[in-house]
Coordinates of C-alpha atoms and ligand atoms in Angstrom, one line a residue:
X602 CA 39.0 -6.6 3.0
X603 CA 41.2 -9.2 4.8
X604 CA 40.1 -12.8 4.7
X605 CA 39.7 -14.5 8.0
X606 CA 42.8 -16.6 7.3
X607 CA 44.8 -13.5 6.7
X608 CA 43.4 -12.0 9.9
X609 CA 44.5 -15.0 11.9
X610 CA 48.0 -14.9 10.4
X611 CA 48.2 -11.3 11.2
X612 CA 47.0 -11.9 14.8
X613 CA 49.6 -14.7 15.2
X614 CA 52.4 -12.4 13.9
X615 CA 51.1 -9.7 16.3
X616 CA 51.2 -12.1 19.2
X617 CA 54.8 -13.1 18.5
X618 CA 55.8 -9.4 18.3
X619 CA 54.0 -8.7 21.5
X620 CA 55.7 -11.6 23.2
X621 CA 59.1 -10.4 22.1
X622 CA 58.6 -6.9 23.3
X623 CA 57.4 -8.2 26.6
X624 CA 60.6 -10.2 27.0
X625 CA 62.6 -7.1 26.2
X626 CA 60.8 -5.1 28.8
X627 CA 58.7 -6.2 31.7
X628 CA 55.1 -5.0 31.6
X629 CA 53.7 -2.7 34.2
X630 CA 51.3 -4.6 36.5
X631 CA 48.1 -2.7 37.0
X632 CA 45.1 -3.7 39.1
X633 CA 41.6 -2.3 38.3
X634 CA 38.8 -2.8 40.7
X635 CA 36.2 -3.9 38.1
X636 CA 36.0 -5.1 34.5
X637 CA 34.9 -1.8 32.8
X638 CA 37.9 0.0 34.3
X639 CA 40.3 -2.8 33.3
X640 CA 39.1 -2.4 29.7
X641 CA 39.7 1.3 29.7
X642 CA 43.2 0.7 31.1
X643 CA 43.9 -1.9 28.4
X644 CA 43.1 0.6 25.8
X645 CA 45.4 3.2 27.3
X646 CA 48.2 0.8 28.4
X647 CA 48.3 -1.4 25.3
X648 CA 51.1 -4.0 25.5
X649 CA 53.1 -2.0 28.0
X650 CA 50.8 -3.1 30.9
X651 CA 49.3 -6.2 32.3
X652 CA 45.9 -5.3 33.8
X653 CA 43.8 -7.5 36.0
X654 CA 40.3 -6.8 37.2
X655 CA 39.6 -7.7 40.8
X656 CA 35.9 -8.0 40.1
X657 CA 35.7 -9.7 36.7
X658 CA 33.0 -10.0 34.0
X659 CA 29.4 -10.2 35.3
X660 CA 30.7 -9.5 38.8
X661 CA 29.1 -7.1 41.3
X662 CA 31.7 -4.7 42.6
X663 CA 29.2 -3.2 45.1
X664 CA 29.1 -6.3 47.2
X665 CA 32.5 -7.7 46.6
X666 CA 34.4 -9.5 49.3
X667 CA 38.1 -9.6 48.4
X668 CA 39.9 -12.9 48.5
X669 CA 43.4 -13.5 49.8
X670 CA 44.6 -13.8 46.2
X671 CA 43.4 -10.2 45.6
X672 CA 45.8 -8.9 48.3
X673 CA 48.6 -10.7 46.5
X674 CA 47.6 -9.1 43.1
X675 CA 47.5 -5.7 44.8
X676 CA 50.8 -6.2 46.5
X677 CA 52.4 -7.1 43.1
X678 CA 50.9 -4.1 41.2
X679 CA 52.4 -0.8 40.5
X680 CA 49.1 1.1 40.0
X681 CA 45.7 0.5 41.6
X682 CA 42.8 1.9 39.5
X683 CA 39.5 2.6 41.2
X684 CA 36.2 4.1 40.2
X685 CA 35.8 6.1 43.4
X686 CA 32.5 7.9 44.2
X687 CA 32.0 5.3 46.9
X688 CA 31.7 2.4 44.5
X689 CA 34.4 0.1 46.0
X690 CA 33.8 0.4 49.8
X691 CA 36.3 -2.5 50.2
X692 CA 39.4 -1.2 48.4
X693 CA 41.1 0.9 51.1
X694 CA 41.2 -2.0 53.5
X695 CA 42.4 -4.4 50.8
X696 CA 45.3 -2.1 49.8
X697 CA 46.2 -1.6 53.4
X698 CA 46.1 -5.4 54.1
X699 CA 48.3 -6.0 51.0
X700 CA 51.0 -3.7 52.2
X701 CA 51.2 -2.2 48.7
X702 CA 52.8 1.2 48.2
X703 CA 51.1 1.5 44.8
X704 CA 49.2 4.7 44.3
X705 CA 45.4 4.4 44.4
X706 CA 44.1 6.2 41.4
X707 CA 40.6 7.5 41.4
X708 CA 39.6 7.3 37.7
X709 CA 36.5 9.4 38.1
X710 CA 38.5 12.3 39.6
X711 CA 37.2 15.6 38.2
X712 CA 33.9 14.2 37.1
X713 CA 30.8 16.1 38.3
X714 CA 29.1 13.6 40.6
X715 CA 25.4 13.1 40.7
X716 CA 23.6 12.6 44.0
X717 CA 22.6 9.0 44.6
X718 CA 18.9 8.3 44.1
X719 CA 19.1 5.6 46.8
X720 CA 18.1 2.1 46.3
X721 CA 20.9 0.5 44.2
X722 CA 22.6 -2.0 46.4
X723 CA 24.0 0.0 49.2
X724 CA 25.3 3.3 50.3
X725 CA 27.6 5.0 48.0
X726 CA 28.4 7.8 50.4
X727 CA 25.7 9.9 48.9
X728 CA 27.0 10.1 45.3
X729 CA 26.0 8.0 42.4
X730 CA 29.1 5.9 41.4
X731 CA 27.9 4.9 37.9
X732 CA 29.6 7.8 36.2
X733 CA 30.9 5.6 33.3
X734 CA 27.3 5.5 31.9
X735 CA 28.2 8.9 30.3
X736 CA 30.8 8.8 27.6
X737 CA 31.9 12.3 28.4
X738 CA 32.8 11.2 31.9
X739 CA 34.7 8.2 30.6
X740 CA 36.9 10.6 28.6
X741 CA 37.9 12.0 32.0
X742 CA 38.6 8.5 33.3
X743 CA 40.9 7.9 30.3
X744 CA 42.8 11.1 30.9
X745 CA 43.3 10.1 34.5
X746 CA 44.4 6.6 33.6
X747 CA 46.9 7.9 31.0
X748 CA 48.4 10.3 33.6
X749 CA 48.6 7.5 36.2
X750 CA 50.4 5.2 33.8
X751 CA 52.8 7.9 32.8
X752 CA 53.6 8.6 36.4
X753 CA 54.2 4.9 37.0
X754 CA 56.1 4.3 33.8
X755 CA 57.6 7.5 32.5
X756 CA 59.4 5.9 29.6
X757 CA 56.0 4.9 28.1
X758 CA 54.8 8.4 28.0
X759 CA 54.6 8.6 24.2
X760 CA 52.8 5.3 23.9
X761 CA 50.3 6.1 26.6
X762 CA 49.5 9.5 25.0
X763 CA 49.1 8.0 21.5
X764 CA 46.9 5.1 22.8
X765 CA 44.8 7.5 24.9
X766 CA 44.2 9.9 22.0
X767 CA 43.3 7.1 19.7
X768 CA 40.8 5.7 22.2
X769 CA 39.4 9.2 23.0
X770 CA 38.6 9.5 19.3
X771 CA 36.7 6.2 19.4
X772 CA 34.8 7.5 22.5
X773 CA 33.9 10.7 20.7
X774 CA 32.5 8.6 17.8
X775 CA 30.6 6.5 20.4
X776 CA 29.1 9.6 22.0
X777 CA 27.9 10.9 18.6
X778 CA 26.4 7.5 17.9
X779 CA 24.5 7.5 21.2
X780 CA 23.2 11.0 20.6
X781 CA 22.1 10.2 17.0
X782 CA 20.3 7.1 18.2
X783 CA 18.4 9.1 20.8
X784 CA 17.6 11.9 18.3
X785 CA 16.0 9.3 16.1
X786 CA 13.5 8.4 18.9
X787 CA 10.4 10.6 19.0
X788 CA 10.8 12.9 22.0
X789 CA 7.6 11.8 23.7
X790 CA 8.8 8.2 23.6
X791 CA 12.1 8.7 25.3
X792 CA 10.8 7.1 28.6
X793 CA 11.1 3.6 30.0
X794 CA 10.2 2.0 33.3
X795 CA 13.1 0.2 34.7
X796 CA 14.2 -1.5 37.9
X797 CA 17.7 -0.4 37.2
X798 CA 18.9 2.6 39.1
X799 CA 22.4 2.7 37.6
X800 CA 21.5 4.9 34.6
X801 CA 21.3 8.3 36.1
X802 CA 24.3 9.6 34.2
X803 CA 23.1 8.0 31.0
X804 CA 19.7 9.7 31.6
X805 CA 21.4 13.1 32.1
X806 CA 23.8 12.8 29.2
X807 CA 21.4 11.3 26.6
X808 CA 17.9 12.3 27.6
X809 CA 16.2 8.9 28.1
X810 CA 14.1 9.0 31.2
X811 CA 14.4 5.9 33.4
X812 CA 11.3 5.8 35.6
X813 CA 11.4 3.6 38.7
X814 CA 8.4 1.4 39.4
X815 CA 6.5 2.9 42.3
X816 CA 6.1 0.9 45.5
X817 CA 8.1 -2.0 44.1
X818 CA 11.4 -3.1 45.5
X819 CA 14.0 -3.0 42.8
X820 CA 16.2 -5.6 44.5
X821 CA 13.9 -8.5 45.2
X822 CA 12.2 -10.7 42.6
X823 CA 9.0 -9.0 41.5
X824 CA 5.8 -10.6 42.6
X825 CA 2.4 -10.9 40.9
X826 CA 1.1 -8.1 43.1
X827 CA 4.0 -5.8 42.1
X828 CA 3.2 -6.5 38.5
X829 CA -0.3 -5.2 38.9
X830 CA 1.2 -1.9 40.3
X831 CA 3.6 -1.7 37.4
X832 CA 0.8 -2.2 34.9
X833 CA -1.2 0.7 36.5
X834 CA 1.9 2.9 36.4
X835 CA 2.8 2.1 32.8
X836 CA -0.8 2.8 31.6
X837 CA -1.0 6.1 33.6
X838 CA 2.3 7.4 32.3
X839 CA 1.7 5.9 28.8
X840 CA 5.2 4.4 28.9
X841 CA 6.3 2.8 25.6
X842 CA 8.7 0.2 27.1
X843 CA 9.6 -1.7 30.2
X844 CA 13.1 -3.0 31.1
X845 CA 12.5 -5.2 34.1
X846 CA 15.5 -7.4 35.0
X847 CA 14.0 -8.9 38.1
X848 CA 10.9 -10.2 36.5
X849 CA 12.1 -13.7 35.7
X850 CA 8.7 -15.3 35.2
X851 CA 8.0 -15.0 31.5
X852 CA 4.2 -15.2 32.1
X853 CA 4.4 -12.0 34.2
X854 CA 6.3 -10.2 31.5
X855 CA 3.7 -11.3 29.0
X856 CA 0.9 -10.0 31.2
X857 CA 2.6 -6.6 31.4
X858 CA 3.0 -6.5 27.6
X859 CA -0.5 -7.6 26.9
X860 CA -2.3 -5.3 29.4
X861 CA -0.2 -2.2 28.7
X862 CA 0.9 -2.5 25.1
X863 CA 4.4 -1.6 26.2
X864 CA 7.3 -3.3 24.6
X865 CA 9.5 -5.5 26.7
X866 CA 13.2 -4.4 26.5
X867 CA 16.1 -6.8 26.5
X868 CA 19.0 -6.8 29.0
X869 CA 20.8 -3.6 29.8
X870 CA 24.4 -3.9 31.2
X871 CA 25.3 -1.4 33.9
X872 CA 28.2 -2.3 36.2
X873 CA 30.2 -5.1 34.6
X874 CA 31.2 -6.4 31.2
X875 CA 30.2 -9.8 29.9
X876 CA 32.7 -12.6 29.1
X877 CA 34.4 -12.3 25.7
X878 CA 31.6 -14.3 23.9
X879 CA 28.8 -12.2 25.5
X880 CA 26.9 -9.0 24.4
X881 CA 29.2 -6.5 26.1
X882 CA 32.8 -7.7 26.4
X883 CA 34.2 -4.1 26.2
X884 CA 33.0 -0.7 27.4
X885 CA 32.2 0.5 23.8
X886 CA 30.3 -2.7 23.0
X887 CA 28.4 -2.4 26.3
X888 CA 27.2 1.2 25.5
X889 CA 26.4 0.2 22.0
X890 CA 24.4 -2.9 23.2
X891 CA 22.4 -0.8 25.6
X892 CA 21.4 1.9 23.1
X893 CA 20.4 -0.7 20.6
X894 CA 18.1 -2.3 23.2
X895 CA 16.7 1.0 24.1
X896 CA 16.2 2.2 20.5
X897 CA 14.5 -1.1 19.5
X898 CA 12.0 -0.8 22.4
X899 CA 11.3 2.9 21.8
X900 CA 11.1 3.4 18.1
X901 CA 7.7 3.5 16.7
Ligands
ZN903 ZN1 25.8 -0.3 40.5

């Protein structure tokens, strides 16, 4: 095993090499609409590209209002990566305003779209945009990103293909890990109540039911009266765990736990990565964090 000092030296050497190759050849400028997509692009593009996310860590791409600086970033970019499925209602206007001739690549192209359940932020044009919550879909994203980078930078073909296949192997391992974690949960406990409605693809791919609280707005802060309704529902359905992001009053959470015996789950990340020092700075760590939270809440 390498010592930390060795690791630092190796990183420094790497940084110097990277800087030298960047001097020799200008990197391809890529814009991604949100942080998860930027991470996928980094994995495929490696040091041949410079990728920037318009909506960064912890940001909400549903309700984003582009700034003038974004038009400049788009104008300077050679490729614009989007999720599609109605996720970024603001992107077409931004690209037009920027005057950019860069292709707008829909990373989810070819993915089988789910119908939106309705509720989560706004209209997604009828389809559920959160396709990245299934690793199988993200493999399609990676293939699309690889092809888009090759089209923009044909001399990098070999590098993009090698990076993509290395990353696809990591995604296969992640997918197996998620399935094994779910398999270890007793089948009758694979159900949680959640105010999130961004996990439809996760539910379909991995078989954890996300049940929405009935008669409770999932967007506003949950009131004491809503909590009474949730308690009734959790008891009726004998749900083992609750993941309620918009209950910020710890006394209400305690009341739910006491009266139902359900476990309180931690935070699940859906639409954005965290900052580098957070729980989910990369797509793979995001999925891993979520399954750990879910497993911890559902295991007997
Ligand atoms: Zn969302």
